[in-house]
GROMACS .gro file of C-alpha atoms in nm:
model
  341
    1UNK     CA    1  -1.612   4.009   0.923
    2UNK     CA    2  -1.804   4.117   0.614
    3UNK     CA    3  -2.190   4.046   0.566
    4UNK     CA    4  -2.201   3.647   0.652
    5UNK     CA    5  -2.306   3.510   0.297
    6UNK     CA    6  -2.263   3.151   0.380
    7UNK     CA    7  -2.278   2.901   0.671
    8UNK     CA    8  -2.106   2.570   0.584
    9UNK     CA    9  -2.205   2.277   0.831
   10UNK     CA   10  -1.983   1.968   0.900
   11UNK     CA   11  -2.084   1.726   1.111
   12UNK     CA   12  -1.825   1.507   1.258
   13UNK     CA   13  -1.819   1.173   1.434
   14UNK     CA   14  -1.485   0.985   1.504
   15UNK     CA   15  -1.322   1.190   1.217
   16UNK     CA   16  -0.964   1.200   1.334
   17UNK     CA   17  -0.811   1.066   1.026
   18UNK     CA   18  -1.001   1.324   0.782
   19UNK     CA   19  -1.129   1.588   0.974
   20UNK     CA   20  -0.806   1.784   0.945
   21UNK     CA   21  -0.771   1.799   0.581
   22UNK     CA   22  -1.143   1.866   0.539
   23UNK     CA   23  -1.150   2.189   0.768
   24UNK     CA   24  -0.827   2.297   0.585
   25UNK     CA   25  -0.980   2.287   0.259
   26UNK     CA   26  -1.255   2.537   0.375
   27UNK     CA   27  -1.016   2.756   0.543
   28UNK     CA   28  -0.803   2.765   0.230
   29UNK     CA   29  -1.046   3.043   0.096
   30UNK     CA   30  -0.957   3.385   0.154
   31UNK     CA   31  -1.326   3.513   0.208
   32UNK     CA   32  -1.453   3.644   0.553
   33UNK     CA   33  -1.798   3.622   0.471
   34UNK     CA   34  -1.876   3.261   0.572
   35UNK     CA   35  -1.863   3.047   0.870
   36UNK     CA   36  -1.766   2.679   0.930
   37UNK     CA   37  -1.996   2.531   1.158
   38UNK     CA   38  -1.845   2.211   1.294
   39UNK     CA   39  -2.029   1.984   1.540
   40UNK     CA   40  -1.872   1.711   1.698
   41UNK     CA   41  -2.161   1.460   1.735
   42UNK     CA   42  -2.019   1.282   2.055
   43UNK     CA   43  -1.679   1.164   1.891
   44UNK     CA   44  -1.496   0.933   2.081
   45UNK     CA   45  -1.118   0.946   1.943
   46UNK     CA   46  -0.921   1.289   1.890
   47UNK     CA   47  -1.177   1.451   1.675
   48UNK     CA   48  -1.225   1.728   1.932
   49UNK     CA   49  -0.850   1.799   1.976
   50UNK     CA   50  -0.805   1.846   1.598
   51UNK     CA   51  -1.084   2.084   1.569
   52UNK     CA   52  -0.954   2.315   1.852
   53UNK     CA   53  -0.620   2.302   1.700
   54UNK     CA   54  -0.736   2.554   1.453
   55UNK     CA   55  -0.733   2.916   1.558
   56UNK     CA   56  -0.980   3.108   1.289
   57UNK     CA   57  -1.235   3.325   1.357
   58UNK     CA   58  -1.446   3.203   1.093
   59UNK     CA   59  -1.463   2.849   1.278
   60UNK     CA   60  -1.773   2.786   1.493
   61UNK     CA   61  -1.719   2.476   1.713
   62UNK     CA   62  -2.023   2.280   1.885
   63UNK     CA   63  -2.022   1.957   2.060
   64UNK     CA   64  -2.311   1.748   2.153
   65UNK     CA   65  -2.424   1.403   2.237
   66UNK     CA   66  -2.424   1.142   1.959
   67UNK     CA   67  -2.766   1.131   1.755
   68UNK     CA   68  -2.666   1.052   1.400
   69UNK     CA   69  -2.574   1.276   1.092
   70UNK     CA   70  -2.943   1.426   0.981
   71UNK     CA   71  -2.993   1.524   1.337
   72UNK     CA   72  -2.661   1.716   1.352
   73UNK     CA   73  -2.713   1.880   1.030
   74UNK     CA   74  -3.054   2.020   1.152
   75UNK     CA   75  -2.866   2.130   1.481
   76UNK     CA   76  -2.619   2.313   1.233
   77UNK     CA   77  -2.910   2.469   1.070
   78UNK     CA   78  -3.038   2.606   1.384
   79UNK     CA   79  -2.709   2.762   1.466
   80UNK     CA   80  -2.630   2.887   1.118
   81UNK     CA   81  -2.662   3.283   1.040
   82UNK     CA   82  -2.564   3.294   0.689
   83UNK     CA   83  -2.772   3.404   0.413
   84UNK     CA   84  -2.687   3.058   0.237
   85UNK     CA   85  -2.645   2.729   0.354
   86UNK     CA   86  -2.437   2.435   0.239
   87UNK     CA   87  -2.288   2.105   0.388
   88UNK     CA   88  -1.956   1.943   0.362
   89UNK     CA   89  -1.886   1.567   0.518
   90UNK     CA   90  -1.558   1.546   0.754
   91UNK     CA   91  -1.425   1.295   0.526
   92UNK     CA   92  -1.473   1.509   0.220
   93UNK     CA   93  -1.270   1.803   0.088
   94UNK     CA   94  -1.334   2.139  -0.139
   95UNK     CA   95  -1.103   2.194  -0.422
   96UNK     CA   96  -0.863   2.489  -0.410
   97UNK     CA   97  -1.045   2.834  -0.308
   98UNK     CA   98  -1.367   2.661  -0.380
   99UNK     CA   99  -1.564   2.874  -0.119
  100UNK     CA  100  -1.439   3.188  -0.257
  101UNK     CA  101  -1.574   3.058  -0.606
  102UNK     CA  102  -1.876   2.947  -0.432
  103UNK     CA  103  -1.972   3.270  -0.293
  104UNK     CA  104  -1.871   3.447  -0.606
  105UNK     CA  105  -2.141   3.212  -0.772
  106UNK     CA  106  -2.407   3.340  -0.506
  107UNK     CA  107  -2.358   3.672  -0.551
  108UNK     CA  108  -2.340   3.601  -0.939
  109UNK     CA  109  -2.685   3.413  -0.942
  110UNK     CA  110  -2.868   3.482  -0.649
  111UNK     CA  111  -3.071   3.155  -0.708
  112UNK     CA  112  -3.272   2.994  -0.448
  113UNK     CA  113  -3.048   2.662  -0.517
  114UNK     CA  114  -2.724   2.647  -0.663
  115UNK     CA  115  -2.541   2.329  -0.717
  116UNK     CA  116  -2.166   2.224  -0.825
  117UNK     CA  117  -1.998   1.960  -0.967
  118UNK     CA  118  -1.772   1.715  -0.765
  119UNK     CA  119  -1.537   1.411  -0.849
  120UNK     CA  120  -1.493   1.093  -0.617
  121UNK     CA  121  -1.157   0.969  -0.486
  122UNK     CA  122  -1.068   0.635  -0.326
  123UNK     CA  123  -0.787   0.486  -0.155
  124UNK     CA  124  -0.716   0.113  -0.219
  125UNK     CA  125  -0.357  -0.060  -0.131
  126UNK     CA  126  -0.238   0.280  -0.043
  127UNK     CA  127  -0.313   0.393  -0.419
  128UNK     CA  128  -0.519   0.706  -0.481
  129UNK     CA  129  -0.787   0.626  -0.748
  130UNK     CA  130  -0.950   0.956  -0.862
  131UNK     CA  131  -1.310   0.916  -1.081
  132UNK     CA  132  -1.404   1.141  -1.372
  133UNK     CA  133  -1.565   1.453  -1.273
  134UNK     CA  134  -1.955   1.436  -1.211
  135UNK     CA  135  -2.096   1.795  -1.350
  136UNK     CA  136  -2.326   1.947  -1.600
  137UNK     CA  137  -2.162   2.001  -1.928
  138UNK     CA  138  -2.245   2.371  -1.913
  139UNK     CA  139  -2.411   2.626  -1.684
  140UNK     CA  140  -2.796   2.582  -1.661
  141UNK     CA  141  -3.033   2.821  -1.513
  142UNK     CA  142  -3.389   2.734  -1.517
  143UNK     CA  143  -3.714   2.804  -1.320
  144UNK     CA  144  -3.849   2.525  -1.121
  145UNK     CA  145  -4.204   2.577  -1.246
  146UNK     CA  146  -4.113   2.439  -1.587
  147UNK     CA  147  -3.778   2.228  -1.478
  148UNK     CA  148  -3.878   1.882  -1.541
  149UNK     CA  149  -3.673   1.886  -1.870
  150UNK     CA  150  -3.376   2.031  -1.683
  151UNK     CA  151  -3.411   1.774  -1.395
  152UNK     CA  152  -3.431   1.506  -1.604
  153UNK     CA  153  -3.121   1.602  -1.780
  154UNK     CA  154  -2.925   1.635  -1.467
  155UNK     CA  155  -3.055   1.303  -1.333
  156UNK     CA  156  -2.946   1.120  -1.645
  157UNK     CA  157  -2.596   1.309  -1.634
  158UNK     CA  158  -2.549   1.165  -1.282
  159UNK     CA  159  -2.773   1.030  -1.029
  160UNK     CA  160  -2.556   1.165  -0.734
  161UNK     CA  161  -2.554   1.505  -0.888
  162UNK     CA  162  -2.908   1.551  -0.837
  163UNK     CA  163  -2.948   1.350  -0.512
  164UNK     CA  164  -2.680   1.484  -0.247
  165UNK     CA  165  -2.728   1.778  -0.030
  166UNK     CA  166  -2.364   1.856   0.000
  167UNK     CA  167  -2.293   1.970  -0.360
  168UNK     CA  168  -2.593   2.232  -0.331
  169UNK     CA  169  -2.626   2.588  -0.157
  170UNK     CA  170  -2.978   2.643  -0.004
  171UNK     CA  171  -3.140   2.968   0.103
  172UNK     CA  172  -3.148   2.978   0.471
  173UNK     CA  173  -3.494   3.167   0.508
  174UNK     CA  174  -3.653   2.921   0.257
  175UNK     CA  175  -3.544   2.625   0.496
  176UNK     CA  176  -3.642   2.800   0.814
  177UNK     CA  177  -3.988   2.950   0.688
  178UNK     CA  178  -4.069   2.618   0.564
  179UNK     CA  179  -3.953   2.382   0.827
  180UNK     CA  180  -3.730   2.222   0.593
  181UNK     CA  181  -3.485   1.954   0.764
  182UNK     CA  182  -3.337   1.612   0.730
  183UNK     CA  183  -3.546   1.330   0.857
  184UNK     CA  184  -3.345   1.184   1.129
  185UNK     CA  185  -3.555   0.857   1.090
  186UNK     CA  186  -3.432   0.783   0.737
  187UNK     CA  187  -3.092   0.553   0.741
  188UNK     CA  188  -3.074   0.641   0.339
  189UNK     CA  189  -3.203   0.844   0.080
  190UNK     CA  190  -3.217   1.142   0.351
  191UNK     CA  191  -3.027   1.388   0.136
  192UNK     CA  192  -3.260   1.361  -0.147
  193UNK     CA  193  -3.568   1.343   0.055
  194UNK     CA  194  -3.439   1.701   0.174
  195UNK     CA  195  -3.361   1.830  -0.150
  196UNK     CA  196  -3.677   1.722  -0.310
  197UNK     CA  197  -3.862   1.890  -0.010
  198UNK     CA  198  -3.662   2.218  -0.061
  199UNK     CA  199  -3.732   2.235  -0.441
  200UNK     CA  200  -4.133   2.260  -0.371
  201UNK     CA  201  -4.053   2.602  -0.231
  202UNK     CA  202  -3.771   2.723  -0.433
  203UNK     CA  203  -3.832   2.936  -0.766
  204UNK     CA  204  -3.510   2.903  -0.953
  205UNK     CA  205  -3.198   2.694  -0.958
  206UNK     CA  206  -2.856   2.727  -1.141
  207UNK     CA  207  -2.615   2.400  -1.206
  208UNK     CA  208  -2.278   2.521  -1.242
  209UNK     CA  209  -2.010   2.297  -1.424
  210UNK     CA  210  -1.725   2.421  -1.194
  211UNK     CA  211  -1.572   2.121  -0.983
  212UNK     CA  212  -1.561   2.257  -0.617
  213UNK     CA  213  -1.575   1.903  -0.398
  214UNK     CA  214  -1.407   1.625  -0.355
  215UNK     CA  215  -1.607   1.340  -0.244
  216UNK     CA  216  -1.413   1.051  -0.097
  217UNK     CA  217  -1.575   0.706  -0.134
  218UNK     CA  218  -1.358   0.477   0.087
  219UNK     CA  219  -1.043   0.479   0.253
  220UNK     CA  220  -0.815   0.187   0.379
  221UNK     CA  221  -0.901   0.240   0.743
  222UNK     CA  222  -1.256   0.311   0.688
  223UNK     CA  223  -1.561   0.094   0.618
  224UNK     CA  224  -1.839   0.262   0.360
  225UNK     CA  225  -2.108   0.404   0.580
  226UNK     CA  226  -2.385   0.209   0.423
  227UNK     CA  227  -2.237  -0.119   0.587
  228UNK     CA  228  -2.338   0.042   0.930
  229UNK     CA  229  -2.688   0.118   0.821
  230UNK     CA  230  -2.996  -0.089   0.860
  231UNK     CA  231  -3.050  -0.260   0.540
  232UNK     CA  232  -3.379  -0.369   0.644
  233UNK     CA  233  -3.520  -0.004   0.657
  234UNK     CA  234  -3.422   0.076   0.292
  235UNK     CA  235  -3.736   0.020   0.088
  236UNK     CA  236  -3.903   0.209   0.381
  237UNK     CA  237  -3.699   0.486   0.307
  238UNK     CA  238  -3.717   0.484  -0.055
  239UNK     CA  239  -4.082   0.504   0.007
  240UNK     CA  240  -4.041   0.853   0.223
  241UNK     CA  241  -3.845   1.014  -0.045
  242UNK     CA  242  -4.075   0.918  -0.324
  243UNK     CA  243  -4.357   1.071  -0.149
  244UNK     CA  244  -4.164   1.401  -0.161
  245UNK     CA  245  -4.099   1.340  -0.519
  246UNK     CA  246  -4.496   1.287  -0.584
  247UNK     CA  247  -4.551   1.619  -0.387
  248UNK     CA  248  -4.286   1.820  -0.618
  249UNK     CA  249  -4.460   1.685  -0.910
  250UNK     CA  250  -4.824   1.781  -0.833
  251UNK     CA  251  -4.683   2.144  -0.677
  252UNK     CA  252  -4.564   2.227  -1.020
  253UNK     CA  253  -4.764   2.029  -1.257
  254UNK     CA  254  -4.492   1.814  -1.378
  255UNK     CA  255  -4.552   1.618  -1.715
  256UNK     CA  256  -4.638   1.266  -1.736
  257UNK     CA  257  -4.321   1.210  -1.926
  258UNK     CA  258  -4.089   1.321  -1.629
  259UNK     CA  259  -4.320   1.136  -1.371
  260UNK     CA  260  -4.253   0.815  -1.602
  261UNK     CA  261  -3.881   0.872  -1.626
  262UNK     CA  262  -3.854   0.898  -1.260
  263UNK     CA  263  -4.117   0.665  -1.129
  264UNK     CA  264  -3.885   0.388  -1.319
  265UNK     CA  265  -3.584   0.528  -1.132
  266UNK     CA  266  -3.757   0.512  -0.796
  267UNK     CA  267  -3.889   0.133  -0.885
  268UNK     CA  268  -3.542   0.027  -0.945
  269UNK     CA  269  -3.454   0.178  -0.624
  270UNK     CA  270  -3.714  -0.016  -0.441
  271UNK     CA  271  -3.605  -0.347  -0.625
  272UNK     CA  272  -3.230  -0.271  -0.575
  273UNK     CA  273  -3.283  -0.198  -0.202
  274UNK     CA  274  -3.505  -0.481  -0.131
  275UNK     CA  275  -3.200  -0.722  -0.233
  276UNK     CA  276  -3.019  -0.581   0.075
  277UNK     CA  277  -3.258  -0.827   0.272
  278UNK     CA  278  -3.094  -1.106   0.201
  279UNK     CA  279  -2.732  -1.040   0.219
  280UNK     CA  280  -2.532  -1.236   0.460
  281UNK     CA  281  -2.531  -1.091   0.797
  282UNK     CA  282  -2.550  -1.210   1.175
  283UNK     CA  283  -2.718  -0.841   1.228
  284UNK     CA  284  -3.062  -0.966   1.142
  285UNK     CA  285  -3.280  -1.289   1.219
  286UNK     CA  286  -3.470  -1.504   0.959
  287UNK     CA  287  -3.803  -1.358   1.111
  288UNK     CA  288  -3.671  -0.978   1.088
  289UNK     CA  289  -3.567  -1.037   0.717
  290UNK     CA  290  -3.907  -1.203   0.635
  291UNK     CA  291  -4.093  -0.920   0.789
  292UNK     CA  292  -3.915  -0.644   0.623
  293UNK     CA  293  -3.966  -0.843   0.308
  294UNK     CA  294  -4.350  -0.858   0.338
  295UNK     CA  295  -4.354  -0.489   0.444
  296UNK     CA  296  -4.162  -0.392   0.119
  297UNK     CA  297  -4.381  -0.592  -0.088
  298UNK     CA  298  -4.705  -0.403   0.033
  299UNK     CA  299  -4.576  -0.075   0.101
  300UNK     CA  300  -4.847   0.159  -0.068
  301UNK     CA  301  -4.601   0.349  -0.286
  302UNK     CA  302  -4.444   0.010  -0.423
  303UNK     CA  303  -4.775  -0.084  -0.500
  304UNK     CA  304  -4.858   0.212  -0.705
  305UNK     CA  305  -4.535   0.171  -0.907
  306UNK     CA  306  -4.566  -0.193  -0.940
  307UNK     CA  307  -4.915  -0.142  -1.069
  308UNK     CA  308  -4.777   0.060  -1.347
  309UNK     CA  309  -4.473  -0.106  -1.453
  310UNK     CA  310  -4.452  -0.455  -1.348
  311UNK     CA  311  -4.814  -0.538  -1.388
  312UNK     CA  312  -4.736  -0.735  -1.692
  313UNK     CA  313  -4.404  -0.926  -1.529
  314UNK     CA  314  -4.508  -1.272  -1.486
  315UNK     CA  315  -4.258  -1.314  -1.192
  316UNK     CA  316  -4.444  -1.033  -0.987
  317UNK     CA  317  -4.793  -1.176  -1.051
  318UNK     CA  318  -4.670  -1.502  -0.950
  319UNK     CA  319  -4.522  -1.341  -0.644
  320UNK     CA  320  -4.822  -1.126  -0.539
  321UNK     CA  321  -5.030  -1.469  -0.638
  322UNK     CA  322  -4.880  -1.676  -0.347
  323UNK     CA  323  -4.848  -1.406  -0.119
  324UNK     CA  324  -5.205  -1.309  -0.143
  325UNK     CA  325  -5.317  -1.656  -0.085
  326UNK     CA  326  -5.134  -1.701   0.249
  327UNK     CA  327  -4.813  -1.820   0.115
  328UNK     CA  328  -4.594  -1.560   0.176
  329UNK     CA  329  -4.302  -1.786   0.275
  330UNK     CA  330  -4.287  -1.928  -0.041
  331UNK     CA  331  -4.285  -1.588  -0.207
  332UNK     CA  332  -4.019  -1.484  -0.006
  333UNK     CA  333  -3.815  -1.818  -0.114
  334UNK     CA  334  -3.904  -1.739  -0.474
  335UNK     CA  335  -3.771  -1.382  -0.450
  336UNK     CA  336  -3.482  -1.454  -0.312
  337UNK     CA  337  -3.390  -1.735  -0.555
  338UNK     CA  338  -3.487  -1.521  -0.867
  339UNK     CA  339  -3.336  -1.191  -0.764
  340UNK     CA  340  -3.051  -1.243  -0.526
  341UNK     CA  341  -2.742  -1.354  -0.726
   0.00000   0.00000   0.00000
């Protein structure tokens, strides 16, 4: 095998319906300077048999007890030997020869972080639907120290292009040296939280306009992973992610204009996720919903953003007026009636 340039980490849990195509999309590349680390996260179906059916020296198979996708990715980070690291989900695929192209881009740019485009695909009523590509319009190369203009452009182009980890390549030594991992306590925003943490230690970034990844949103036989997550923890996850954003801005002294732009985006995320508290579900009691709402309302990060961007909003003034005077249940009902359609 040539010098190991890239480690591709694939967590897998009960992925018997999708993992064969996912692995094949990696191995279709001709290069021998990458490794595919497939980690069986305690699957109870035929995932293991499918993985073992492949005979390829580039595959490294690991089986472990179930601990969730973030912890499994971290496990893969400890096993990886490549100069660079990337991730692929076991229900997604690379486009044709994508890994060969990716290694070529790595060698061409030698960037601390390299990102690429993707398209989304889902199956409904046995029909395949493909979305337009998510990618920058042209190759963008910039230093992180003066990168807020580029980061804002990328976020405007596509939120998910900015937020995800599986469309990015990271330097392994930067991750190891600075202890960068996925936060296994997060139920959402774990990708963006890790990316923001990594950017603090990166010097330069390259976003290429090549489409290398197919992100599968839904299949007929699979439920969106968000439906399985604890929705009462989502706003807390936004708060943890926002802390990393503030640290990044402080590190590079990013402009007030960029902070304002992203602060409003995070505020939207706070409000959007808070609405999940009121979705009908037998998983949560009324008390659990109420407690989660109160925790969200007084989260220090949300309070900071509310002070700057919601202070003139009559609705929120009334909300906190009731809440601060011991009438939190009225505030709760008021919020539910106003925001939950």
